[in-house]
Coordinates of N, CA, C and O and ligand atoms in Angstrom, one line a residue:
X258 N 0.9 -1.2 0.0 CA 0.0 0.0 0.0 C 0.9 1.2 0.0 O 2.0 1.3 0.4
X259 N 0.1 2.3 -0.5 CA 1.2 3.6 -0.8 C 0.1 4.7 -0.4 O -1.0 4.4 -0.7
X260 N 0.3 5.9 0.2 CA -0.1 7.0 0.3 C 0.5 7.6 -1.2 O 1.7 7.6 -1.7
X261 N -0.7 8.1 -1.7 CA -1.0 9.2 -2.8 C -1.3 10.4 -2.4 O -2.0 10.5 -1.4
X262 N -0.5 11.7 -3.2 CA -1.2 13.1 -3.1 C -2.3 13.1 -3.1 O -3.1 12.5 -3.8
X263 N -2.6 14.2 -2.0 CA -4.1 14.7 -2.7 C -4.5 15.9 -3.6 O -4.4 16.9 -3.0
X264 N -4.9 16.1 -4.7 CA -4.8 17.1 -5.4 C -6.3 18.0 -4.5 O -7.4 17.7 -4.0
X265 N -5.5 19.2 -4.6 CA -6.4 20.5 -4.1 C -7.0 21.7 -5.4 O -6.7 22.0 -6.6
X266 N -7.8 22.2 -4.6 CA -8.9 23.3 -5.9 C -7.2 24.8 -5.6 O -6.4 24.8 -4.7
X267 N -7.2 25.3 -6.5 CA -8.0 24.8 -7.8 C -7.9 23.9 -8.8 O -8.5 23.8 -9.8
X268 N -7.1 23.1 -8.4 CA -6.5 22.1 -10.0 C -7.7 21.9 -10.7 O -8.8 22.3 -10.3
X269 N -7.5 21.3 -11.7 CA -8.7 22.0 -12.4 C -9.2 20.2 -13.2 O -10.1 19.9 -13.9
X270 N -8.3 19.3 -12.6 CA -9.1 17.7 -12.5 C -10.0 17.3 -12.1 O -10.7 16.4 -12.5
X271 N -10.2 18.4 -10.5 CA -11.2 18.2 -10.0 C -12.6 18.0 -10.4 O -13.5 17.3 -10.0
X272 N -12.5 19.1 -11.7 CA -13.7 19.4 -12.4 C -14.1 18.0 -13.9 O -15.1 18.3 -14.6
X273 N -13.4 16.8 -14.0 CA -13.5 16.4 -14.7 C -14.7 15.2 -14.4 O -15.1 14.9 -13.2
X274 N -15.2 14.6 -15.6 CA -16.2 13.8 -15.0 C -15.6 12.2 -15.1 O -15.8 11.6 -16.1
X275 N -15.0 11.6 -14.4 CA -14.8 10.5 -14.1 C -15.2 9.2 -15.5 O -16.3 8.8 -15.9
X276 N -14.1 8.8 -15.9 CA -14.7 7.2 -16.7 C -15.2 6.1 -15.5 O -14.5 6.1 -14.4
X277 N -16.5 5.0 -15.8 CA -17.1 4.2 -15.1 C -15.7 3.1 -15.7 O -14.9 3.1 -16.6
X278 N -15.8 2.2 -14.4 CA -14.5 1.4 -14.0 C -15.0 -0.1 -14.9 O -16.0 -0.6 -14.4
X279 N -14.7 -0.6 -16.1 CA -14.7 -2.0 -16.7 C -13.9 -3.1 -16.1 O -14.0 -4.2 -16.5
X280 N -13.5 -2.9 -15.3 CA -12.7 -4.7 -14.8 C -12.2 -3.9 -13.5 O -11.7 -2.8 -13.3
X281 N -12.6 -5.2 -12.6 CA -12.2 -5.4 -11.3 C -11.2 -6.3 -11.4 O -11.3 -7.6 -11.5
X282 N -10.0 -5.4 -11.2 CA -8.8 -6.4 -11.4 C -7.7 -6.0 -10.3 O -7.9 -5.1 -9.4
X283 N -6.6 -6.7 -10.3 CA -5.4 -6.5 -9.3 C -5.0 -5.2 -9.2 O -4.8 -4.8 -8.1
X284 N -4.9 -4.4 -10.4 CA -4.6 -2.8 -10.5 C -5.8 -2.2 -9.6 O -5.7 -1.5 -8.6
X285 N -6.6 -2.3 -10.0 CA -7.9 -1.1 -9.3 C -7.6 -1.6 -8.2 O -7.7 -0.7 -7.3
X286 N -7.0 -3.1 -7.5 CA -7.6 -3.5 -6.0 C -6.3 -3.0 -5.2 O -6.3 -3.2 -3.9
X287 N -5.3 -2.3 -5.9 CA -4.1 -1.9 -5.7 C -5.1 -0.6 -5.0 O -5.5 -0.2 -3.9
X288 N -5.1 -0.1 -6.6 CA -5.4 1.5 -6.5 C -6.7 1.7 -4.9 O -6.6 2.7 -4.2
X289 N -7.6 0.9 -4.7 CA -8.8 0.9 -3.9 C -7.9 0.7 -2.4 O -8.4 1.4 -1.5
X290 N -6.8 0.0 -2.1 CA -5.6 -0.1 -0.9 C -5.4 1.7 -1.1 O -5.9 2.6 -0.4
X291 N -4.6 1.6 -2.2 CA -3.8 3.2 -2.0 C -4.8 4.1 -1.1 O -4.5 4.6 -0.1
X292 N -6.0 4.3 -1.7 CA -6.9 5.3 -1.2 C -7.3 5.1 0.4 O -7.2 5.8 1.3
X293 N -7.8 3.8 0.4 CA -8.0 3.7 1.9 C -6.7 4.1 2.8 O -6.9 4.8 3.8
X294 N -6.0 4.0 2.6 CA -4.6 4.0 3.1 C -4.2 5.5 3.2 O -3.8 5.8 4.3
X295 N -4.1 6.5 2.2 CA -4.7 7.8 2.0 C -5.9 8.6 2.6 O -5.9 9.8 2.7
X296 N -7.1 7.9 3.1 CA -8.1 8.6 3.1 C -7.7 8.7 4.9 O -7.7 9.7 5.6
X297 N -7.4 7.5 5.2 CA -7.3 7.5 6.8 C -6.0 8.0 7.4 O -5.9 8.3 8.6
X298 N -5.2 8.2 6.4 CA -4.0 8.7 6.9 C -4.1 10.4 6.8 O -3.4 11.1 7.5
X299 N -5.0 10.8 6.1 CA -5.9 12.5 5.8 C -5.7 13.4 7.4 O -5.2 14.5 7.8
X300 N -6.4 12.6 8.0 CA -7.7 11.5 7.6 C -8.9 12.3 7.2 O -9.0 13.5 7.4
X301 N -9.5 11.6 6.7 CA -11.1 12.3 6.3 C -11.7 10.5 6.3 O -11.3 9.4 6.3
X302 N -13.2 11.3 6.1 CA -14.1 10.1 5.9 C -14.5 8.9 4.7 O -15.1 7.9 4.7
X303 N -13.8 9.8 3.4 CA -14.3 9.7 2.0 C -13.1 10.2 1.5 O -12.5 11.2 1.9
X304 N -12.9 9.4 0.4 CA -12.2 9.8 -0.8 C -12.8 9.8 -2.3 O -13.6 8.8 -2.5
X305 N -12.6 10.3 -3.0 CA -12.7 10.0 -4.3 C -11.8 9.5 -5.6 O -11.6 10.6 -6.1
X306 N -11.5 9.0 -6.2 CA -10.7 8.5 -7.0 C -9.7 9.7 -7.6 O -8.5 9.7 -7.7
X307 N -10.6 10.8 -7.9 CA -10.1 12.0 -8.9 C -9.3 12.8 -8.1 O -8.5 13.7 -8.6
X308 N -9.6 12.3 -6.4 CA -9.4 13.5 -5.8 C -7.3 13.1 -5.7 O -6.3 13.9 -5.5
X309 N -7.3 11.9 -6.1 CA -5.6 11.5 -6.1 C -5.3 11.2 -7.9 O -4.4 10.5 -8.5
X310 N -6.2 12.0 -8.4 CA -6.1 12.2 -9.9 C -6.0 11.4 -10.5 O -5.3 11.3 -11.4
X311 N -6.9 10.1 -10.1 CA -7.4 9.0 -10.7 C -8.5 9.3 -11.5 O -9.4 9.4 -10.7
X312 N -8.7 9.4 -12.2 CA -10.2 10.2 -13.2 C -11.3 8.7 -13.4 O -12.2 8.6 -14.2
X313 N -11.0 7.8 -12.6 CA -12.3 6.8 -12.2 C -13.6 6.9 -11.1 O -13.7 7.6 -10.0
X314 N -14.5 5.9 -11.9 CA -16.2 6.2 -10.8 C -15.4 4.9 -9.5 O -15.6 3.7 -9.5
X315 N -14.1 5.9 -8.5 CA -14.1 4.6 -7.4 C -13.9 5.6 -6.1 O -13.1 6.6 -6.2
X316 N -14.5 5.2 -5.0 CA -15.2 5.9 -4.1 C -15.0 5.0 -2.7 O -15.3 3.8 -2.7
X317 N -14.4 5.7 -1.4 CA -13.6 5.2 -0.4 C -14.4 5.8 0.5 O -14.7 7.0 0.6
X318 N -14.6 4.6 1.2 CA -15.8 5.8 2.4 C -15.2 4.7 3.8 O -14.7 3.6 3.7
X319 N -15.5 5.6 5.1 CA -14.8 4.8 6.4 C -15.4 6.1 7.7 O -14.7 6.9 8.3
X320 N -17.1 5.8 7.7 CA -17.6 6.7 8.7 C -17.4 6.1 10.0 O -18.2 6.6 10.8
X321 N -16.6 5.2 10.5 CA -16.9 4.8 11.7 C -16.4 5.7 12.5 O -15.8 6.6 12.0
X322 N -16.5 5.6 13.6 CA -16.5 6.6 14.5 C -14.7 6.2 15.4 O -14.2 5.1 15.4
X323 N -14.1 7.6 16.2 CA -13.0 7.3 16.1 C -12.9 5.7 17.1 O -12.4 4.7 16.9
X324 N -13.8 6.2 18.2 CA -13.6 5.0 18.9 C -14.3 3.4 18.8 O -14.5 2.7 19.7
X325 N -14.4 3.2 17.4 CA -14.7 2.0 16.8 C -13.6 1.6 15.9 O -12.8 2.5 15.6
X326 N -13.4 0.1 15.2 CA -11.9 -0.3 14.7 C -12.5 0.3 13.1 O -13.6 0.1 12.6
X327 N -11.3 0.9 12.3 CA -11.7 0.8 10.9 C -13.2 0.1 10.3 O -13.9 -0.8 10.7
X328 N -13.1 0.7 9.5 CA -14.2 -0.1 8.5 C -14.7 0.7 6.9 O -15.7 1.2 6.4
X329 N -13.4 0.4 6.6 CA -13.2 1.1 4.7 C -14.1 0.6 4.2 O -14.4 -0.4 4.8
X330 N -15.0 1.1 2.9 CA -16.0 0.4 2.2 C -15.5 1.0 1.0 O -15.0 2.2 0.9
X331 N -15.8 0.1 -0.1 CA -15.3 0.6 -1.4 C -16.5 1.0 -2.4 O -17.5 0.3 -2.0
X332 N -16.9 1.6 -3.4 CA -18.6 1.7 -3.8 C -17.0 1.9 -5.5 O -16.0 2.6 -5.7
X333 N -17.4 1.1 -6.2 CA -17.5 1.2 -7.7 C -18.7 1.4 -8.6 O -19.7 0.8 -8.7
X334 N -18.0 2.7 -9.4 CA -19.2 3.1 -10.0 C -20.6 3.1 -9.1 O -21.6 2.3 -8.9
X335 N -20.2 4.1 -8.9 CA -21.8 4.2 -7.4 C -22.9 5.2 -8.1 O -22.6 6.3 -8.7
X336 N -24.1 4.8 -8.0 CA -25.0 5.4 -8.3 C -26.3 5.9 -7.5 O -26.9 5.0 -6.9
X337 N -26.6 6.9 -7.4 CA -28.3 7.6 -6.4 C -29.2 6.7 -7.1 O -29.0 6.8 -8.3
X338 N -30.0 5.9 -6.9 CA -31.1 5.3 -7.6 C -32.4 5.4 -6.9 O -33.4 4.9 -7.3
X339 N -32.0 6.2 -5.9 CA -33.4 6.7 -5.0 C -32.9 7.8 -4.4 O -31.7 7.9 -4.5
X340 N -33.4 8.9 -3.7 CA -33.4 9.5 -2.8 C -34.2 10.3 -2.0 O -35.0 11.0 -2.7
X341 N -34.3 10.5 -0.4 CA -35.7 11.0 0.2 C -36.2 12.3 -0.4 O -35.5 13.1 -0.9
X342 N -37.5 12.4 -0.3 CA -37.6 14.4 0.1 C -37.1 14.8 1.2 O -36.6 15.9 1.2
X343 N -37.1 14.2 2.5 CA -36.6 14.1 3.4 C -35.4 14.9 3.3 O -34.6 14.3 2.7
X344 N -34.9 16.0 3.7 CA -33.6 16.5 4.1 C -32.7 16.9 5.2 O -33.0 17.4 6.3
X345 N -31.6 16.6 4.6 CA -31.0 16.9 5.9 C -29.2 17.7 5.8 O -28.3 17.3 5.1
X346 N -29.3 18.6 6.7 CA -28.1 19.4 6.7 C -26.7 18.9 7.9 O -26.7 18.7 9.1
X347 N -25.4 19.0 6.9 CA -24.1 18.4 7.5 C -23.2 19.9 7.2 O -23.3 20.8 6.3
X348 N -22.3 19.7 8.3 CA -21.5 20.7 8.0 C -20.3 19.9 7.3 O -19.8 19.0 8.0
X349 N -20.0 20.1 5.9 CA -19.2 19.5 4.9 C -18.4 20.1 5.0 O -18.6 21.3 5.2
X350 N -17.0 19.5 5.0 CA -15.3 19.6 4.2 C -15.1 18.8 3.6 O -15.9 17.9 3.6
X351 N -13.7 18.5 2.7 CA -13.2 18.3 1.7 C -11.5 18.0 1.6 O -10.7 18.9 1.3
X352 N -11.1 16.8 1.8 CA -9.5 16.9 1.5 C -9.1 17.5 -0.1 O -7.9 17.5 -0.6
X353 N -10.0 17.8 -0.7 CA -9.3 19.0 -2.4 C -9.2 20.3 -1.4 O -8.1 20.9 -1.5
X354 N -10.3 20.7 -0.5 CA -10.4 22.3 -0.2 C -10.4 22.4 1.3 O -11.3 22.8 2.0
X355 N -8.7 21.7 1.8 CA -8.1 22.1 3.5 C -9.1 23.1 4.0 O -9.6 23.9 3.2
X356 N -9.4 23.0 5.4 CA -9.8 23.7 6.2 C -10.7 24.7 6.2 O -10.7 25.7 6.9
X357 N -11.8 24.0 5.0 CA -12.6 24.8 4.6 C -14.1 24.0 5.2 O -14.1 22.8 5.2
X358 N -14.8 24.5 5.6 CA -15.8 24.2 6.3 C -17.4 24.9 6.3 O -17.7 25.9 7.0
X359 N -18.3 24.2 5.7 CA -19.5 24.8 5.1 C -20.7 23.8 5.5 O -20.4 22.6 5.7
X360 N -22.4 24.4 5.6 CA -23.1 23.3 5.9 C -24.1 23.3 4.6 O -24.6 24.2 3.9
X361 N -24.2 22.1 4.4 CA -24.8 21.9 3.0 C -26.1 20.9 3.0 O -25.9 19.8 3.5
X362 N -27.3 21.4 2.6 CA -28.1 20.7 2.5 C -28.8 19.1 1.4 O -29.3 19.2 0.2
X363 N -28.7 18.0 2.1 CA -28.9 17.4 0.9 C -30.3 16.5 1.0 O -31.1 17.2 1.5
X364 N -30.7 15.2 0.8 CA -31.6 14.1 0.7 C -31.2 13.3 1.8 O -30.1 12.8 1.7
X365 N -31.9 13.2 2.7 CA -31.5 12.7 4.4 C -31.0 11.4 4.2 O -30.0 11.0 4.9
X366 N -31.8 10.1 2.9 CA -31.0 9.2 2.8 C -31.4 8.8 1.6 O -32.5 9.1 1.2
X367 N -30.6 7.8 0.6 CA -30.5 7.6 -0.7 C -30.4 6.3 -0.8 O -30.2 5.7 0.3
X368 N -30.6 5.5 -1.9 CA -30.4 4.2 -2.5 C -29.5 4.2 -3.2 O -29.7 4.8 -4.2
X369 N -28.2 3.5 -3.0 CA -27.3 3.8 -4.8 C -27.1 2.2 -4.9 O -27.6 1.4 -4.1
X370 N -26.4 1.9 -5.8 CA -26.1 0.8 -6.8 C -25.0 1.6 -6.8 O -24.7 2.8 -6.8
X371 N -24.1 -0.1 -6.9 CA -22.9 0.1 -7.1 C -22.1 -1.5 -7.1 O -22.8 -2.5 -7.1
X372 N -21.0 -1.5 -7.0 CA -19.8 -2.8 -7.6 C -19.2 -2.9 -6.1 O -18.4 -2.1 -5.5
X373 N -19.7 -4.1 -5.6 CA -18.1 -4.3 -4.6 C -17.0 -4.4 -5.0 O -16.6 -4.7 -6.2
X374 N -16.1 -4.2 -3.6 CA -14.5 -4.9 -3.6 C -14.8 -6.4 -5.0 O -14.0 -6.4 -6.0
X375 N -15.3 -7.0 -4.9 CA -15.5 -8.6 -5.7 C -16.2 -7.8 -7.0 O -15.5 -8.3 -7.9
X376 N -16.9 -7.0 -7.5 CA -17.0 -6.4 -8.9 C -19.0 -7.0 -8.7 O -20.0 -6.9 -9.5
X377 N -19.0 -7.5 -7.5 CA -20.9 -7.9 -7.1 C -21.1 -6.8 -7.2 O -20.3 -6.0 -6.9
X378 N -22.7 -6.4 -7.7 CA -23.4 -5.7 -8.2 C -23.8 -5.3 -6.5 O -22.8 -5.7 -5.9
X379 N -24.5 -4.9 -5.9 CA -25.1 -4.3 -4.1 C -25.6 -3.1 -4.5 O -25.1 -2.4 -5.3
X380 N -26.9 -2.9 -3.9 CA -27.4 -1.7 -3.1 C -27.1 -1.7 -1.7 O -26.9 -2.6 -1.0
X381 N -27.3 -0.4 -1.5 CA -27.5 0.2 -0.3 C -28.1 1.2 0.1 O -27.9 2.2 -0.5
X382 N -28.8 1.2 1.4 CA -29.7 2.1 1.6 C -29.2 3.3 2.7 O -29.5 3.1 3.9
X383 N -28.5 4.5 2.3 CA -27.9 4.9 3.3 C -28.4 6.3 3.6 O -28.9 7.2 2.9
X384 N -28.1 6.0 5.3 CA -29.0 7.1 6.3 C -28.0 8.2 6.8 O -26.9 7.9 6.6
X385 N -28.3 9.4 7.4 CA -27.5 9.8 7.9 C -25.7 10.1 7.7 O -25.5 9.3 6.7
X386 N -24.8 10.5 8.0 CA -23.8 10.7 7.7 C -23.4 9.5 6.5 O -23.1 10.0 5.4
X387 N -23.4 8.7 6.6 CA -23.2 7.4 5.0 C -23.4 8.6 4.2 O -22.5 9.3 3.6
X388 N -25.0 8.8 4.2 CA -26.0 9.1 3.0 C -25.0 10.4 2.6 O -24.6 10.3 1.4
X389 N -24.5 11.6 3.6 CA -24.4 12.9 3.2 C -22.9 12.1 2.6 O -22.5 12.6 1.5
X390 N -22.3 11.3 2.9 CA -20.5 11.6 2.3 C -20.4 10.7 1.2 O -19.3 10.5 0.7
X391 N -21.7 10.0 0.6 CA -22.1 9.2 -0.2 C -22.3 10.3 -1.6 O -21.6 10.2 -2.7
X392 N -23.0 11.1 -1.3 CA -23.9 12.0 -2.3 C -22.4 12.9 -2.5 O -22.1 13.4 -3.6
X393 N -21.5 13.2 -1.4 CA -20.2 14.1 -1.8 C -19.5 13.3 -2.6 O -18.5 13.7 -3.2
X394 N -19.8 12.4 -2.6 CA -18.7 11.7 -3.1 C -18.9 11.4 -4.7 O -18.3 11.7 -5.6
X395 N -19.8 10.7 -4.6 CA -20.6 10.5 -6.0 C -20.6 11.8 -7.4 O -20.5 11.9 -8.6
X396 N -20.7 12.8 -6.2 CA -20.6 14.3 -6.5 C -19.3 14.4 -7.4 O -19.3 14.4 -8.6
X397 N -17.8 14.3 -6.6 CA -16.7 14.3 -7.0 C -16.1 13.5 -8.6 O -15.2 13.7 -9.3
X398 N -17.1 12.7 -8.6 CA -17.3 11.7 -10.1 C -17.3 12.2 -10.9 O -16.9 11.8 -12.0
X399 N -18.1 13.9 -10.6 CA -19.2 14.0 -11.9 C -18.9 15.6 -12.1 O -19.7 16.3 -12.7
X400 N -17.5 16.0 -11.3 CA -16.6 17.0 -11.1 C -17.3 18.1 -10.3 O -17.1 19.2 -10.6
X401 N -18.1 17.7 -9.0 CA -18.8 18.5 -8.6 C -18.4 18.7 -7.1 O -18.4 17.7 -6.4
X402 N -18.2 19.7 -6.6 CA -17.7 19.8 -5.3 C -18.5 20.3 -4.2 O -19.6 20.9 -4.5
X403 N -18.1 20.2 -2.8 CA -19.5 20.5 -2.2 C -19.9 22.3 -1.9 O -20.9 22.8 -1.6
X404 N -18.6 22.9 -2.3 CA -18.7 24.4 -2.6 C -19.8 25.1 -4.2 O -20.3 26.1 -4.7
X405 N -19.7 23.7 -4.6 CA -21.1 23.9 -5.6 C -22.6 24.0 -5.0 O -23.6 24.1 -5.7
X406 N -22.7 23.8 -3.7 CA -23.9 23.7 -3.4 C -24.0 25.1 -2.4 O -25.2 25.5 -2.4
X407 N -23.3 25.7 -1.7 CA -23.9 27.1 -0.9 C -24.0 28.3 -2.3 O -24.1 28.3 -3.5
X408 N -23.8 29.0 -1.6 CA -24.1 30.4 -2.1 C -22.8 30.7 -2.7 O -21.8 30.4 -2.1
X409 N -23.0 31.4 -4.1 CA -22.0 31.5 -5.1 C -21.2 32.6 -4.1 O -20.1 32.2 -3.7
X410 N -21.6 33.7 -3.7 CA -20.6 34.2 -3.0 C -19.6 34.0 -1.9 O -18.5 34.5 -1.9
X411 N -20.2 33.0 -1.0 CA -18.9 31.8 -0.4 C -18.4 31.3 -1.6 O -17.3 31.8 -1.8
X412 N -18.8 30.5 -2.4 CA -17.8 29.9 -3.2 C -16.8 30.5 -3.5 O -15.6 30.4 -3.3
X413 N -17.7 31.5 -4.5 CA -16.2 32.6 -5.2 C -15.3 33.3 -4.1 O -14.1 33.6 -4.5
X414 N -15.7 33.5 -3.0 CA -14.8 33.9 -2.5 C -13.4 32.8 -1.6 O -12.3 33.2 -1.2
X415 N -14.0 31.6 -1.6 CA -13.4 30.2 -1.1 C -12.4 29.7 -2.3 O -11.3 29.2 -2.1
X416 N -12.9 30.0 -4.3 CA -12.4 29.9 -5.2 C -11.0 31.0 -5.1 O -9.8 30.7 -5.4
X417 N -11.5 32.0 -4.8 CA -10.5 33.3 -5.1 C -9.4 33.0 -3.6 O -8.2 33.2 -3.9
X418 N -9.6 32.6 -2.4 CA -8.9 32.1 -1.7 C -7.9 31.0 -2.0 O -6.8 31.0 -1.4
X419 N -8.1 30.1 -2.8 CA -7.3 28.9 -3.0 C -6.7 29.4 -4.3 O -5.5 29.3 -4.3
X420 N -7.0 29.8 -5.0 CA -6.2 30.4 -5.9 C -4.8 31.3 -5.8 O -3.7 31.3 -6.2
X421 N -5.7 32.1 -4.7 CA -3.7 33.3 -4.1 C -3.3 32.2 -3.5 O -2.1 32.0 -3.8
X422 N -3.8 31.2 -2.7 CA -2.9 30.3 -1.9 C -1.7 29.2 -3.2 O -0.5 29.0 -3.0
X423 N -2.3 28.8 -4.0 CA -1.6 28.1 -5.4 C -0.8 29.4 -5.9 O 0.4 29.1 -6.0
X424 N -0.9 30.5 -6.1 CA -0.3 31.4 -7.0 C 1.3 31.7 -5.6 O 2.5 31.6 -5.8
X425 N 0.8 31.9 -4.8 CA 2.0 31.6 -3.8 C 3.0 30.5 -3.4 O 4.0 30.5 -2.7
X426 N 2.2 29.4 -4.2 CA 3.1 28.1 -3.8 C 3.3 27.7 -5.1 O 3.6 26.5 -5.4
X427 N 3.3 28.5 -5.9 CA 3.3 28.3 -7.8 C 3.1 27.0 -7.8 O 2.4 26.9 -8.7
X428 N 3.3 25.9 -7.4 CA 2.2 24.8 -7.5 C 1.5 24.2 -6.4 O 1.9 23.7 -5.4
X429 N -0.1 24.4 -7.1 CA -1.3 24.2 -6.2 C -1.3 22.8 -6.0 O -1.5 22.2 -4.9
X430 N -1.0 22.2 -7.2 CA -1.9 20.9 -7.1 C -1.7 19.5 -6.4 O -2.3 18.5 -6.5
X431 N -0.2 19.9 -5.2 CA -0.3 18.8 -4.0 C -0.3 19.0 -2.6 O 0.2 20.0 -2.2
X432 N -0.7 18.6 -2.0 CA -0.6 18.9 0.0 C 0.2 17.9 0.1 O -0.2 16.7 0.1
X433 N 1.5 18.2 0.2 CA 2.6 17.9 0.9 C 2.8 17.5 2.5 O 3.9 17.2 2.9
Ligands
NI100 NI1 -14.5 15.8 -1.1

């Protein structure tokens, strides 16, 4: 297993829309290590494939709580195939956008489809925190970030922040 960079905004991969993954093979189950191994060493809850400039639909999620033992879950090509009216608000961050911190409204809980670790087809029905780092993440696939969801004037001004921060480190696009 290897810790990967994490690419930060503005790089501008972020914004790409992800190819869906054709073979579950030794490479991806490499690549699906790396990330867990990255996401917890962040740490954060969730990774996304793109966000270590993998431009695949493969998605690393690990909500347990600190004082419970690990528990990585992998979602390939994950998809919403339901979701409530029901809503519900999380205060969201992001390993692309450090130490940024916003509350974002979404669908309290969803259905997606998706590929295990083994390339098995699974739903799941996810509630509560799952649901919100589910929908962020799925999000990140499809080049969408969770600064896409408040108010354009936080954003742009959260955009215009990470930009002087890259234009000072003339390159943005690793956290070292
Ligand atoms: Ni994120």
């Amino acid at each position: 297993m290897a810790l990967r960079p994490i690419i930060i905004l503005p790089d501008p991969k972020l914004r790409l829309i992800s190819e869906k993954v054709e073979r579950v093979d030794g490479a991806l189950k490499k690549l699906m290590d790396d990330m867990i191994e990255t996401m917890h060493d962040a740490p954060g809850v969730g990774l996304a494939a793109i966000q270590i400039a993998e431009p695949i639909r493969l998605v690393v999620i690990d909500v347990a709580r600190k004082e419970e033992p690990p528990n990585p879950q992998v979602f390939i090509n994950p998809e919403v195939v339901w979701s409530s009216d029901e809503r519900s608000t999380y205060e969201e961050g992001c390993l692309s956008i450090p130490e940024y911190y916003a509350e974002v409204e979404r669908p309290a809980s969803i259905r997606a489809r998706y590929l295990d670790r083994g390339g098995e087809t699974r739903e799941i029905l996810a509630e509560g925190l799952l649901a919100t780092v589910l929908q962020h993440e799925i999000d990140h696939l499809d080049g969408v970030l969770f600064i896409d969801h408040i108010s354009k004037l936080k954003r742009d001004r959260v955009i215009k922040k990470f930009q002087k921060a890259a234009k000072r480190v003339g390159d943005g696009s690793h956290v070292l």
